[in-house]
Each structure stands twice: as structure tokens, then as C-alpha cells.
mmCIF file of C-alpha atoms in Angstrom:
data_model
loop_
_atom_site.group_PDB
_atom_site.id
_atom_site.type_symbol
_atom_site.label_atom_id
_atom_site.label_comp_id
_atom_site.label_asym_id
_atom_site.label_seq_id
_atom_site.Cartn_x
_atom_site.Cartn_y
_atom_site.Cartn_z
ATOM 1 C CA UNK A 1309 70.859 -51.381 61.363
ATOM 2 C CA UNK A 1310 71.536 -54.482 63.507
ATOM 3 C CA UNK A 1311 73.967 -54.071 66.390
ATOM 4 C CA UNK A 1312 75.982 -56.700 68.174
ATOM 5 C CA UNK A 1313 75.026 -56.590 71.856
ATOM 6 C CA UNK A 1314 77.465 -57.629 74.533
ATOM 7 C CA UNK A 1315 76.402 -60.624 76.571
ATOM 8 C CA UNK A 1316 78.512 -59.891 79.672
ATOM 9 C CA UNK A 1317 75.412 -59.457 81.771
ATOM 10 C CA UNK A 1318 71.711 -58.723 81.526
ATOM 11 C CA UNK A 1319 72.096 -55.115 82.603
ATOM 12 C CA UNK A 1320 74.724 -54.470 79.929
ATOM 13 C CA UNK A 1321 72.463 -55.963 77.304
ATOM 14 C CA UNK A 1322 69.593 -53.747 78.349
ATOM 15 C CA UNK A 1323 71.738 -50.618 78.352
ATOM 16 C CA UNK A 1324 73.181 -51.535 74.956
ATOM 17 C CA UNK A 1325 69.744 -51.999 73.437
ATOM 18 C CA UNK A 1326 68.676 -48.619 74.814
ATOM 19 C CA UNK A 1327 71.694 -46.888 73.254
ATOM 20 C CA UNK A 1328 71.254 -48.685 69.957
ATOM 21 C CA UNK A 1329 67.660 -47.484 69.890
ATOM 22 C CA UNK A 1330 69.091 -43.963 69.951
ATOM 23 C CA UNK A 1331 71.225 -44.677 66.870
ATOM 24 C CA UNK A 1332 74.685 -44.839 68.583
ATOM 25 C CA UNK A 1333 77.294 -46.973 66.859
ATOM 26 C CA UNK A 1334 80.102 -47.053 69.448
ATOM 27 C CA UNK A 1335 80.746 -49.924 71.910
ATOM 28 C CA UNK A 1336 78.670 -49.777 75.090
ATOM 29 C CA UNK A 1337 80.808 -50.076 78.309
ATOM 30 C CA UNK A 1338 79.702 -52.743 80.775
ATOM 31 C CA UNK A 1339 78.640 -51.402 84.202
ATOM 32 C CA UNK A 1340 81.031 -51.847 87.159
ATOM 33 C CA UNK A 1341 80.056 -55.006 89.099
ATOM 34 C CA UNK A 1342 78.619 -54.348 92.580
ATOM 35 C CA UNK A 1343 80.475 -55.829 95.568
ATOM 36 C CA UNK A 1344 79.212 -58.917 97.421
ATOM 37 C CA UNK A 1345 77.079 -58.278 100.559
ATOM 38 C CA UNK A 1346 79.070 -58.370 103.866
ATOM 39 C CA UNK A 1347 76.185 -59.258 106.247
ATOM 40 C CA UNK A 1348 75.928 -62.807 107.515
ATOM 41 C CA UNK A 1349 72.233 -63.086 106.774
ATOM 42 C CA UNK A 1350 71.302 -63.696 103.173
ATOM 43 C CA UNK A 1351 70.997 -60.415 101.406
ATOM 44 C CA UNK A 1352 67.582 -59.298 100.364
ATOM 45 C CA UNK A 1353 67.135 -59.834 96.690
ATOM 46 C CA UNK A 1354 67.984 -56.806 94.631
ATOM 47 C CA UNK A 1355 65.007 -55.353 92.782
ATOM 48 C CA UNK A 1356 64.866 -56.302 89.151
ATOM 49 C CA UNK A 1357 66.022 -53.434 86.961
ATOM 50 C CA UNK A 1358 63.280 -51.765 84.997
ATOM 51 C CA UNK A 1359 62.972 -52.994 81.444
ATOM 52 C CA UNK A 1360 64.434 -50.637 78.890
ATOM 53 C CA UNK A 1361 61.682 -48.829 76.967
ATOM 54 C CA UNK A 1362 61.169 -49.909 73.409
ATOM 55 C CA UNK A 1363 62.213 -47.370 70.783
ATOM 56 C CA UNK A 1364 59.250 -45.367 69.604
ATOM 57 C CA UNK A 1365 57.708 -46.911 66.500
ATOM 58 C CA UNK A 1366 55.260 -44.044 66.030
ATOM 59 C CA UNK A 1367 55.973 -42.549 62.596
ATOM 60 C CA UNK A 1368 56.849 -38.888 62.348
ATOM 61 C CA UNK A 1369 53.813 -37.225 60.723
ATOM 62 C CA UNK A 1370 55.971 -34.556 59.092
ATOM 63 C CA UNK A 1371 58.312 -37.156 57.553
ATOM 64 C CA UNK A 1372 55.338 -39.201 56.394
ATOM 65 C CA UNK A 1373 53.949 -36.107 54.702
ATOM 66 C CA UNK A 1374 57.251 -35.341 52.950
ATOM 67 C CA UNK A 1375 57.639 -38.965 51.872
ATOM 68 C CA UNK A 1376 54.162 -39.026 50.338
ATOM 69 C CA UNK A 1377 54.731 -35.661 48.651
ATOM 70 C CA UNK A 1378 57.826 -37.118 46.981
ATOM 71 C CA UNK A 1379 56.051 -40.261 45.780
ATOM 72 C CA UNK A 1380 53.177 -38.166 44.414
ATOM 73 C CA UNK A 1381 55.582 -35.849 42.596
ATOM 74 C CA UNK A 1382 57.469 -38.778 41.072
ATOM 75 C CA UNK A 1383 54.234 -40.226 39.653
ATOM 76 C CA UNK A 1384 54.202 -37.448 37.042
ATOM 77 C CA UNK A 1385 57.710 -38.448 35.904
ATOM 78 C CA UNK A 1386 56.906 -42.144 35.741
ATOM 79 C CA UNK A 1387 53.557 -41.628 33.999
ATOM 80 C CA UNK A 1388 55.085 -39.383 31.328
ATOM 81 C CA UNK A 1389 57.963 -41.808 30.825
ATOM 82 C CA UNK A 1390 55.493 -44.693 30.507
ATOM 83 C CA UNK A 1391 53.560 -42.687 27.922
ATOM 84 C CA UNK A 1392 56.736 -42.567 25.833
ATOM 85 C CA UNK A 1393 57.592 -46.221 26.485
ATOM 86 C CA UNK A 1394 54.139 -47.518 25.564
ATOM 87 C CA UNK A 1395 53.185 -45.073 22.829
ATOM 88 C CA UNK A 1396 56.453 -43.727 21.455
ATOM 89 C CA UNK A 1397 57.389 -40.063 21.166
ATOM 90 C CA UNK A 1398 54.705 -37.793 19.789
ATOM 91 C CA UNK A 1399 56.218 -34.643 18.297
ATOM 92 C CA UNK A 1400 53.075 -32.703 19.251
ATOM 93 C CA UNK A 1401 53.366 -33.567 22.951
ATOM 94 C CA UNK A 1402 55.313 -31.851 25.674
ATOM 95 C CA UNK A 1403 57.256 -34.158 28.000
ATOM 96 C CA UNK A 1404 58.663 -31.802 30.660
ATOM 97 C CA UNK A 1405 59.899 -34.568 32.970
ATOM 98 C CA UNK A 1406 61.049 -37.292 30.544
ATOM 99 C CA UNK A 1407 64.861 -37.636 30.242
ATOM 100 C CA UNK A 1408 66.483 -37.352 26.829
ATOM 101 C CA UNK A 1409 67.927 -40.847 27.292
ATOM 102 C CA UNK A 1410 64.427 -42.333 27.527
ATOM 103 C CA UNK A 1411 63.473 -40.475 24.349
ATOM 104 C CA UNK A 1412 66.540 -41.869 22.578
ATOM 105 C CA UNK A 1413 65.685 -45.510 23.268
ATOM 106 C CA UNK A 1414 61.925 -45.135 22.779
ATOM 107 C CA UNK A 1415 62.029 -46.701 19.312
ATOM 108 C CA UNK A 1416 63.190 -50.034 20.732
ATOM 109 C CA UNK A 1417 60.647 -52.873 20.561
ATOM 110 C CA UNK A 1418 58.152 -52.180 23.308
ATOM 111 C CA UNK A 1419 58.356 -55.556 25.061
ATOM 112 C CA UNK A 1420 62.127 -55.217 25.214
ATOM 113 C CA UNK A 1421 61.957 -51.570 26.286
ATOM 114 C CA UNK A 1422 59.645 -52.340 29.214
ATOM 115 C CA UNK A 1423 62.310 -54.657 30.647
ATOM 116 C CA UNK A 1424 65.303 -52.519 29.630
ATOM 117 C CA UNK A 1425 64.185 -49.362 31.438
ATOM 118 C CA UNK A 1426 63.570 -49.268 35.161
ATOM 119 C CA UNK A 1427 63.258 -47.004 38.175
ATOM 120 C CA UNK A 1428 64.081 -46.954 41.877
ATOM 121 C CA UNK A 1429 63.135 -44.925 44.927
ATOM 122 C CA UNK A 1430 66.498 -44.567 46.673
ATOM 123 C CA UNK A 1431 67.351 -42.356 49.655
ATOM 124 C CA UNK A 1432 70.728 -41.150 48.411
ATOM 125 C CA UNK A 1433 71.631 -38.852 51.306
ATOM 126 C CA UNK A 1434 69.966 -40.565 54.256
ATOM 127 C CA UNK A 1435 67.453 -37.822 55.032
ATOM 128 C CA UNK A 1436 64.507 -40.218 54.959
ATOM 129 C CA UNK A 1437 63.123 -38.848 51.680
ATOM 130 C CA UNK A 1438 63.769 -41.052 48.644
ATOM 131 C CA UNK A 1439 65.046 -39.756 45.344
ATOM 132 C CA UNK A 1440 63.746 -41.169 42.048
ATOM 133 C CA UNK A 1441 66.240 -42.631 39.576
ATOM 134 C CA UNK A 1442 65.464 -43.833 36.051
ATOM 135 C CA UNK A 1443 67.995 -45.976 34.239
ATOM 136 C CA UNK A 1444 68.734 -49.170 32.386
ATOM 137 C CA UNK A 1445 68.619 -52.738 33.663
ATOM 138 C CA UNK A 1446 71.618 -54.809 32.518
ATOM 139 C CA UNK A 1447 70.781 -58.207 31.065
ATOM 140 C CA UNK A 1448 72.571 -60.768 33.232
ATOM 141 C CA UNK A 1449 72.163 -63.400 30.515
ATOM 142 C CA UNK A 1450 73.862 -61.323 27.789
ATOM 143 C CA UNK A 1451 76.999 -62.794 26.237
ATOM 144 C CA UNK A 1452 78.878 -59.562 26.947
ATOM 145 C CA UNK A 1453 78.567 -57.786 30.315
ATOM 146 C CA UNK A 1454 76.266 -54.786 30.117
ATOM 147 C CA UNK A 1455 76.719 -51.486 31.909
ATOM 148 C CA UNK A 1456 73.967 -49.628 33.730
ATOM 149 C CA UNK A 1457 73.270 -46.038 32.709
ATOM 150 C CA UNK A 1458 71.110 -43.496 34.500
ATOM 151 C CA UNK A 1459 68.979 -41.153 32.429
ATOM 152 C CA UNK A 1460 67.135 -39.239 35.145
ATOM 153 C CA UNK A 1461 67.489 -38.303 38.814
ATOM 154 C CA UNK A 1462 64.827 -36.372 40.761
ATOM 155 C CA UNK A 1463 64.119 -35.223 44.289
ATOM 156 C CA UNK A 1464 61.227 -33.392 45.939
ATOM 157 C CA UNK A 1465 61.547 -30.189 47.964
ATOM 158 C CA UNK A 1466 58.514 -28.553 49.571
ATOM 159 C CA UNK A 1467 56.265 -30.611 47.337
ATOM 160 C CA UNK A 1468 58.022 -29.448 44.154
ATOM 161 C CA UNK A 1469 59.877 -31.750 41.762
ATOM 162 C CA UNK A 1470 63.598 -31.011 41.350
ATOM 163 C CA UNK A 1471 65.532 -32.589 38.460
ATOM 164 C CA UNK A 1472 69.214 -33.044 39.396
ATOM 165 C CA UNK A 1473 70.486 -35.548 36.781
ATOM 166 C CA UNK A 1474 69.862 -36.067 33.075
ATOM 167 C CA UNK A 1475 71.794 -38.497 30.925
ATOM 168 C CA UNK A 1476 71.760 -39.603 27.299
ATOM 169 C CA UNK A 1477 73.992 -41.494 24.864
ATOM 170 C CA UNK A 1478 76.750 -38.857 24.795
ATOM 171 C CA UNK A 1479 76.347 -37.869 28.433
ATOM 172 C CA UNK A 1480 76.430 -41.031 30.527
ATOM 173 C CA UNK A 1481 75.955 -41.314 34.292
ATOM 174 C CA UNK A 1482 76.842 -44.458 36.258
ATOM 175 C CA UNK A 1483 76.344 -45.215 39.946
ATOM 176 C CA UNK A 1484 79.345 -45.279 42.306
ATOM 177 C CA UNK A 1485 77.424 -45.617 45.569
ATOM 178 C CA UNK A 1486 77.290 -43.252 48.563
ATOM 179 C CA UNK A 1487 75.480 -40.547 46.582
ATOM 180 C CA UNK A 1488 78.207 -40.405 43.905
ATOM 181 C CA UNK A 1489 78.075 -40.766 40.125
ATOM 182 C CA UNK A 1490 80.645 -41.265 37.378
ATOM 183 C CA UNK A 1491 79.965 -39.161 34.283
ATOM 184 C CA UNK A 1492 81.361 -39.552 30.782
ATOM 185 C CA UNK A 1493 80.637 -37.253 27.854
ATOM 186 C CA UNK A 1494 81.721 -36.880 24.259
ATOM 187 C CA UNK A 1495 81.344 -34.069 21.763
ATOM 188 C CA UNK A 1496 83.439 -35.500 18.927
ATOM 189 C CA UNK A 1497 86.863 -36.992 18.266
ATOM 190 C CA UNK A 1498 88.764 -34.188 19.997
ATOM 191 C CA UNK A 1499 86.256 -33.576 22.776
ATOM 192 C CA UNK A 1500 85.870 -36.087 25.592
ATOM 193 C CA UNK A 1501 85.276 -35.640 29.303
ATOM 194 C CA UNK A 1502 84.825 -37.640 32.465
ATOM 195 C CA UNK A 1503 84.614 -37.056 36.177
ATOM 196 C CA UNK A 1504 82.838 -37.775 39.420
ATOM 197 C CA UNK A 1505 79.941 -35.956 41.015
ATOM 198 C CA UNK A 1506 78.328 -36.127 44.430
ATOM 199 C CA UNK A 1507 74.720 -35.364 45.246
ATOM 200 C CA UNK A 1508 74.512 -32.131 47.223
ATOM 201 C CA UNK A 1509 73.479 -32.187 50.869
ATOM 202 C CA UNK A 1510 69.996 -30.947 49.985
ATOM 203 C CA UNK A 1511 69.760 -33.439 47.052
ATOM 204 C CA UNK A 1512 68.936 -30.712 44.537
ATOM 205 C CA UNK A 1513 72.122 -30.781 42.429
ATOM 206 C CA UNK A 1514 75.188 -32.781 41.513
ATOM 207 C CA UNK A 1515 78.396 -31.208 42.803
ATOM 208 C CA UNK A 1516 81.615 -31.881 40.922
ATOM 209 C CA UNK A 1517 84.520 -33.591 42.644
ATOM 210 C CA UNK A 1518 86.897 -33.933 39.676
ATOM 211 C CA UNK A 1519 86.425 -33.163 35.978
ATOM 212 C CA UNK A 1520 88.868 -33.952 33.174
ATOM 213 C CA UNK A 1521 88.303 -33.046 29.540
ATOM 214 C CA UNK A 1522 90.016 -32.577 26.210
ATOM 215 C CA UNK A 1523 89.895 -29.634 23.827
ATOM 216 C CA UNK A 1524 91.911 -28.042 21.064
ATOM 217 C CA UNK A 1525 94.219 -25.405 22.456
ATOM 218 C CA UNK A 1526 93.263 -23.074 19.623
ATOM 219 C CA UNK A 1527 91.434 -23.315 16.321
ATOM 220 C CA UNK A 1528 94.630 -23.623 14.312
ATOM 221 C CA UNK A 1529 96.141 -26.330 16.526
ATOM 222 C CA UNK A 1530 95.125 -29.904 15.783
ATOM 223 C CA UNK A 1531 96.764 -31.268 18.926
ATOM 224 C CA UNK A 1532 94.423 -32.359 21.699
ATOM 225 C CA UNK A 1533 95.086 -30.664 25.043
ATOM 226 C CA UNK A 1534 94.044 -31.963 28.467
ATOM 227 C CA UNK A 1535 92.335 -29.924 31.193
ATOM 228 C CA UNK A 1536 91.100 -30.340 34.756
ATOM 229 C CA UNK A 1537 88.803 -28.467 37.124
ATOM 230 C CA UNK A 1538 86.518 -29.194 40.035
ATOM 231 C CA UNK A 1539 83.495 -27.266 38.777
ATOM 232 C CA UNK A 1540 82.334 -29.702 36.094
ATOM 233 C CA UNK A 1541 82.227 -26.899 33.527
ATOM 234 C CA UNK A 1542 83.443 -28.024 30.105
ATOM 235 C CA UNK A 1543 85.308 -24.791 29.373
ATOM 236 C CA UNK A 1544 89.086 -24.554 29.030
ATOM 237 C CA UNK A 1545 88.951 -20.908 30.164
ATOM 238 C CA UNK A 1546 87.734 -22.181 33.539
ATOM 239 C CA UNK A 1547 90.190 -25.039 33.844
ATOM 240 C CA UNK A 1548 93.853 -25.809 34.372
ATOM 241 C CA UNK A 1549 95.837 -27.251 31.485
ATOM 242 C CA UNK A 1550 97.579 -30.446 32.570
ATOM 243 C CA UNK A 1551 100.472 -32.393 31.091
ATOM 244 C CA UNK A 1552 98.910 -35.742 30.261
ATOM 245 C CA UNK A 1553 99.099 -38.311 27.489
ATOM 246 C CA UNK A 1554 96.115 -39.894 25.799
ATOM 247 C CA UNK A 1555 96.929 -43.240 27.414
ATOM 248 C CA UNK A 1556 97.065 -41.638 30.873
ATOM 249 C CA UNK A 1557 93.778 -39.798 30.274
ATOM 250 C CA UNK A 1558 91.916 -42.984 29.380
ATOM 251 C CA UNK A 1559 93.657 -45.005 32.080
ATOM 252 C CA UNK A 1560 92.382 -42.539 34.680
ATOM 253 C CA UNK A 1561 88.910 -42.711 33.152
ATOM 254 C CA UNK A 1562 88.981 -46.507 33.424
ATOM 255 C CA UNK A 1563 90.144 -46.239 37.022
ATOM 256 C CA UNK A 1564 87.110 -44.143 37.931
ATOM 257 C CA UNK A 1565 84.772 -46.348 35.915
ATOM 258 C CA UNK A 1566 86.038 -49.492 37.637
ATOM 259 C CA UNK A 1567 84.335 -48.353 40.856
ATOM 260 C CA UNK A 1568 80.848 -48.238 39.347
ATOM 261 C CA UNK A 1569 78.095 -50.346 40.866
ATOM 262 C CA UNK A 1570 74.766 -51.723 39.714
ATOM 263 C CA UNK A 1571 71.602 -50.514 41.433
ATOM 264 C CA UNK A 1572 68.541 -52.751 41.535
ATOM 265 C CA UNK A 1573 65.749 -51.161 39.482
ATOM 266 C CA UNK A 1574 62.103 -52.095 39.026
ATOM 267 C CA UNK A 1575 61.351 -52.594 35.311
ATOM 268 C CA UNK A 1576 58.768 -50.298 33.762
ATOM 269 C CA UNK A 1577 56.795 -53.446 32.911
ATOM 270 C CA UNK A 1578 55.989 -53.713 36.648
ATOM 271 C CA UNK A 1579 54.890 -50.101 37.081
ATOM 272 C CA UNK A 1580 51.114 -49.770 37.485
ATOM 273 C CA UNK A 1581 50.562 -47.424 34.579
ATOM 274 C CA UNK A 1582 46.892 -46.548 34.166
ATOM 275 C CA UNK A 1583 47.271 -44.000 31.394
ATOM 276 C CA UNK A 1584 46.461 -44.120 27.717
ATOM 277 C CA UNK A 1585 47.970 -46.979 25.672
ATOM 278 C CA UNK A 1586 47.490 -46.385 21.970
ATOM 279 C CA UNK A 1587 48.486 -49.833 20.698
ATOM 280 C CA UNK A 1588 47.536 -53.285 22.047
ATOM 281 C CA UNK A 1589 50.298 -54.948 24.027
ATOM 282 C CA UNK A 1590 49.762 -58.264 22.240
ATOM 283 C CA UNK A 1591 50.103 -56.757 18.754
ATOM 284 C CA UNK A 1592 53.403 -57.854 17.177
ATOM 285 C CA UNK A 1593 53.618 -54.769 14.966
ATOM 286 C CA UNK A 1594 54.359 -51.302 16.269
ATOM 287 C CA UNK A 1595 53.191 -48.269 14.288
ATOM 288 C CA UNK A 1596 54.764 -44.805 14.623
ATOM 289 C CA UNK A 1597 54.906 -41.590 12.708
ATOM 290 C CA UNK A 1598 58.213 -41.800 10.857
ATOM 291 C CA UNK A 1599 59.391 -38.426 12.178
ATOM 292 C CA UNK A 1600 58.674 -39.445 15.788
ATOM 293 C CA UNK A 1601 61.187 -42.293 15.702
ATOM 294 C CA UNK A 1602 64.495 -40.846 16.852
ATOM 295 C CA UNK A 1603 66.594 -43.443 15.086
ATOM 296 C CA UNK A 1604 65.258 -45.187 11.992
ATOM 297 C CA UNK A 1605 68.465 -46.909 10.848
ATOM 298 C CA UNK A 1606 67.915 -49.132 7.823
ATOM 299 C CA UNK A 1607 64.333 -49.552 6.648
ATOM 300 C CA UNK A 1608 62.337 -50.692 3.621
ATOM 301 C CA UNK A 1609 60.222 -48.115 1.803
ATOM 302 C CA UNK A 1610 56.850 -48.943 0.256
ATOM 303 C CA UNK A 1611 56.271 -45.471 -1.235
ATOM 304 C CA UNK A 1612 56.546 -46.664 -4.840
ATOM 305 C CA UNK A 1613 53.822 -49.274 -4.302
ATOM 306 C CA UNK A 1614 51.203 -47.218 -2.513
ATOM 307 C CA UNK A 1615 48.392 -45.250 -4.200
ATOM 308 C CA UNK A 1616 48.774 -41.490 -4.121
ATOM 309 C CA UNK A 1617 46.768 -39.679 -1.476
ATOM 310 C CA UNK A 1618 46.205 -36.213 -0.083
ATOM 311 C CA UNK A 1619 47.846 -34.936 3.075
ATOM 312 C CA UNK A 1620 50.159 -37.908 3.242
ATOM 313 C CA UNK A 1621 52.423 -38.567 6.198
ATOM 314 C CA UNK A 1622 55.030 -41.288 6.455
ATOM 315 C CA UNK A 1623 54.332 -44.105 8.908
ATOM 316 C CA UNK A 1624 56.847 -46.667 10.180
ATOM 317 C CA UNK A 1625 55.863 -50.299 10.827
ATOM 318 C CA UNK A 1626 58.247 -52.498 12.803
ATOM 319 C CA UNK A 1627 58.178 -55.881 14.491
ATOM 320 C CA UNK A 1628 60.585 -57.365 17.000
ATOM 321 C CA UNK A 1629 59.957 -60.988 16.020
ATOM 322 C CA UNK A 1630 58.657 -60.514 12.484
ATOM 323 C CA UNK A 1631 55.097 -60.599 11.144
ATOM 324 C CA UNK A 1632 54.442 -63.175 8.358
ATOM 325 C CA UNK A 1633 52.064 -62.425 5.468
ATOM 326 C CA UNK A 1634 52.046 -58.724 6.283
ATOM 327 C CA UNK A 1635 49.367 -56.688 4.490
ATOM 328 C CA UNK A 1636 48.454 -53.025 4.369
ATOM 329 C CA UNK A 1637 44.703 -52.514 4.123
ATOM 330 C CA UNK A 1638 42.243 -49.883 2.921
ATOM 331 C CA UNK A 1639 39.163 -49.753 5.168
ATOM 332 C CA UNK A 1640 35.680 -48.552 4.214
ATOM 333 C CA UNK A 1641 33.060 -48.212 6.928
ATOM 334 C CA UNK A 1642 30.187 -50.607 6.325
ATOM 335 C CA UNK A 1643 28.054 -50.330 9.458
ATOM 336 C CA UNK A 1644 27.944 -49.301 13.111
ATOM 337 C CA UNK A 1645 25.753 -51.390 15.406
ATOM 338 C CA UNK A 1646 23.655 -50.208 18.346
ATOM 339 C CA UNK A 1647 26.619 -50.630 20.701
ATOM 340 C CA UNK A 1648 28.825 -48.440 18.544
ATOM 341 C CA UNK A 1649 30.898 -51.264 17.117
ATOM 342 C CA UNK A 1650 32.027 -50.567 13.554
ATOM 343 C CA UNK A 1651 32.476 -53.085 10.760
ATOM 344 C CA UNK A 1652 34.537 -52.398 7.637
ATOM 345 C CA UNK A 1653 34.975 -53.572 4.107
ATOM 346 C CA UNK A 1654 38.652 -54.486 3.745
ATOM 347 C CA UNK A 1655 40.848 -54.249 0.633
ATOM 348 C CA UNK A 1656 44.509 -55.269 0.462
ATOM 349 C CA UNK A 1657 46.668 -52.517 -1.061
ATOM 350 C CA UNK A 1658 50.127 -53.917 -0.318
ATOM 351 C CA UNK A 1659 51.389 -57.360 0.635
ATOM 352 C CA UNK A 1660 54.825 -58.766 1.498
ATOM 353 C CA UNK A 1661 55.776 -62.270 2.678
ATOM 354 C CA UNK A 1662 56.838 -60.899 6.046
ATOM 355 C CA UNK A 1663 57.523 -57.688 7.906
ATOM 356 C CA UNK A 1664 61.068 -58.675 8.753
ATOM 357 C CA UNK A 1665 62.374 -58.702 12.292
ATOM 358 C CA UNK A 1666 64.380 -55.565 13.000
ATOM 359 C CA UNK A 1667 63.789 -54.028 9.556
ATOM 360 C CA UNK A 1668 60.997 -51.419 9.641
ATOM 361 C CA UNK A 1669 58.763 -50.582 6.694
ATOM 362 C CA UNK A 1670 58.076 -46.930 5.841
ATOM 363 C CA UNK A 1671 54.706 -46.240 4.227
ATOM 364 C CA UNK A 1672 53.016 -42.989 3.090
ATOM 365 C CA UNK A 1673 49.459 -42.798 4.444
ATOM 366 C CA UNK A 1674 46.579 -40.338 4.621
ATOM 367 C CA UNK A 1675 44.236 -39.966 7.589
ATOM 368 C CA UNK A 1676 41.353 -37.905 6.217
ATOM 369 C CA UNK A 1677 38.880 -38.124 9.100
ATOM 370 C CA UNK A 1678 37.889 -39.520 12.452
ATOM 371 C CA UNK A 1679 36.876 -42.900 11.000
ATOM 372 C CA UNK A 1680 39.889 -45.179 10.353
ATOM 373 C CA UNK A 1681 40.592 -45.763 6.663
ATOM 374 C CA UNK A 1682 43.888 -47.646 7.051
ATOM 375 C CA UNK A 1683 44.798 -50.954 8.586
ATOM 376 C CA UNK A 1684 47.154 -53.912 8.484
ATOM 377 C CA UNK A 1685 47.153 -57.636 9.115
ATOM 378 C CA UNK A 1686 49.598 -60.477 9.668
ATOM 379 C CA UNK A 1687 49.506 -64.196 10.435
ATOM 380 C CA UNK A 1688 50.134 -65.091 14.061
ATOM 381 C CA UNK A 1689 52.141 -68.086 15.264
ATOM 382 C CA UNK A 1690 48.940 -70.107 15.752
ATOM 383 C CA UNK A 1691 47.964 -69.558 12.113
ATOM 384 C CA UNK A 1692 45.213 -67.024 12.782
ATOM 385 C CA UNK A 1693 45.043 -63.720 10.942
ATOM 386 C CA UNK A 1694 45.312 -60.644 13.131
ATOM 387 C CA UNK A 1695 43.715 -57.513 11.661
ATOM 388 C CA UNK A 1696 43.953 -53.966 13.008
ATOM 389 C CA UNK A 1697 42.756 -50.512 12.069
ATOM 390 C CA UNK A 1698 45.003 -47.436 12.316
ATOM 391 C CA UNK A 1699 43.368 -44.241 13.471
ATOM 392 C CA UNK A 1700 44.390 -40.891 14.904
ATOM 393 C CA UNK A 1701 43.777 -40.103 18.571
ATOM 394 C CA UNK A 1702 41.632 -37.083 19.332
ATOM 395 C CA UNK A 1703 43.591 -36.865 22.593
ATOM 396 C CA UNK A 1704 46.979 -35.967 21.167
ATOM 397 C CA UNK A 1705 47.068 -36.876 17.478
ATOM 398 C CA UNK A 1706 49.001 -40.080 18.083
ATOM 399 C CA UNK A 1707 48.388 -43.197 16.025
ATOM 400 C CA UNK A 1708 45.879 -45.610 17.557
ATOM 401 C CA UNK A 1709 45.899 -49.293 16.651
ATOM 402 C CA UNK A 1710 42.625 -51.152 17.292
ATOM 403 C CA UNK A 1711 41.868 -54.873 16.730
ATOM 404 C CA UNK A 1712 39.262 -55.687 14.105
ATOM 405 C CA UNK A 1713 37.291 -58.912 14.552
#
């Protein structure tokens, strides 16, 4: 932190710089001026004061070790989150460090998702060890202002990852600064809650400052009752009933929320992810198992137009910008050359003018073996036809999309 140094005299400046190097923030008193010499002969020149030593720039090996341990621990979180962002959620996989909020938004178009989600290494309590935060990046160009939500907060203690914050759509965390978060939750029309939390001194937990929530006083009473505690426990038996109107409840919530801040996050698109990516980044169509997409919304269904097959599973095709002349293909292996490159005979089994932007297509498909037997194609903006096979990964059973020349 920069300090303003007094310019009264050189000695004061040197003393001030020495104290600032020690981290003091108070004003540095100027030294008492020495009296003028009383001898008639010119006084011998006073020796120059010794230069103040520079603050030690040698890093603390122990702090360096702890810092690196934290960064290494956070790599597991970021890599698992990137797996979900790039490949979608695989129901067969275990994601022990991925926040529920990241899972919820994983069905967004991938290019959009890579810019929407971000992360930051932020030292929240000033101990020199950064915490990891995962959240959303508001779009500054959006017509309506966007809020920033945090889905995950992690720290590292003795080389072990500690998860202290998890958010999702009905359990929102927003940044207030100074290690504090605003939290809002909802469990239905009669159940809402909000409050503020502060990161504990050891960074391993969020400690409640104030917590307000609503509940029904009893099962036979339809009137909403208001409660308060400082534990953050959503339980009326552990809270004080307060006399408050609905307008006052929400006004207080808005008052807390007005203090929220936006933290600068690095988008996941800029994270150097070296893991498995099942589908080419330049492919305009994303393919997922239907059951792995958390929110399908409205979709078209091609079930009535597809040939019956054994061991069918439903697959969802979606495109952010649309894919003209979209075709579903049956592939039959024709040959494999000396380099292991396969060529296929291709038959169109379903064709629509376009896979519409924002409207997925659900399709029943069978995957009988290791060799791909399904594929799709569309016409790109330059007029070329892009053709891909759809296979199943031996790594984790996820769907693998591979370009076909």
C-alpha cells in the first residue's frame, strides 16, 4: 500500500520510509531540529545519516509453500468444473467439487457458458493465502443490469481443500466486500430468507451476522410469520419471532442487497483446461444425453420419425445460432486405413430445414458398439456441409462428437 511521506526534511523521509516498510499506517513525527553550532569556526560537516535499509523482498518459503498448495488444490475444482462446462453433466460421473449452481447452468450454449462463468483467486481475509471463488460474470452490454452470483467458495488448509460456500438458483450469494456475502434463499411462496455472512477468521466457514426468514406459524395457519436469528439456521424453533410486515421484510432485504459489489472474475474460456473435451469447440450443435440436461424446457421430439432400435436412449441436440439443413445420419463402417482413420457409408434417416436456435431436438438413438453408428450434419455459414459421428466414450460413457471428412 502506498504511503504519503512527509517532505519536511530528508531525515524525516528516511524514517517514514523505514516505518512504512514495517507496515505502520500512522503519521510519522518529524525529528526535533538540532541547534545551530555556537563556535566561530565553521562547524565540521555532520556525517551523512546512514541510508535506511530496503524492506526485505525475500519471499517467505513457508508462505510460498502454502500459496502453491492452495493453487494446486484449486486446480481440481477448476478442472472438474471445466469438464462440466465443456462436456455437460454426465450422470455416471462423480463431481465432488463442482457447485450445484454450475450444474444448473451447464445446459446453456457452451460458447455463452464459457464467458458467463468465471473464477477468481481472492485473499478474502488478508492472510496471504488466496481463496477460490466461482461465479457469474455480468454482461455490461445487456439491456437490463445483471447481478453477479457466486456458486462456489473454497480455501486450502494444510494442503486440504475446504468448501465454505455453495450457491444455486434458490440459494444465492452476492459479494459485499471485506469478506462478507449477502445470501437470499427461497423454498416456496411462504418461505423466503435473506441475511449477511462473514468469512470466518480461518476462512473455513461462513459465519452469520443477521438472518431473517419467513415461515408458517403452524400447519393450520396460512399467515406468514417473520423470524430472526444470528445463526443462519432456517428453523423457527431456533429463532425469535418479530413483528414485521411483508413490505418491511422486503425493504430490509433490498437495503442489504443495495450494498452488493461486483468482483472481477476470469472467464472459464481463459482457463488453461487440458482435460478431455468430448465435442469440437467449432461444432455449432451440442449433443447430450436427454437425462443429463438439468433443464430441457421446450423441445421438439423426433421419436415418431426414427426407426425402432434396441437399447434406445434419448439424445438432445441443440444449437445456439441454429443449424440449417440439419440431418440425422446412420453410419456403416466401410474401411479403416493404415493410420487408423475410419471411413463410413452415410444414410440420412431424418432431415429438417433447420435445427432451430434455442429449441432442442430430442431423438431416440441406440449405441450398440464401440464403432459409431450415428451421426449428424448441417450446412455452415460458408455453405459447406459439416458432418460428425456420435460415439460413446470408453472413458466415462459420455457422448463423443467427431468430425467426419
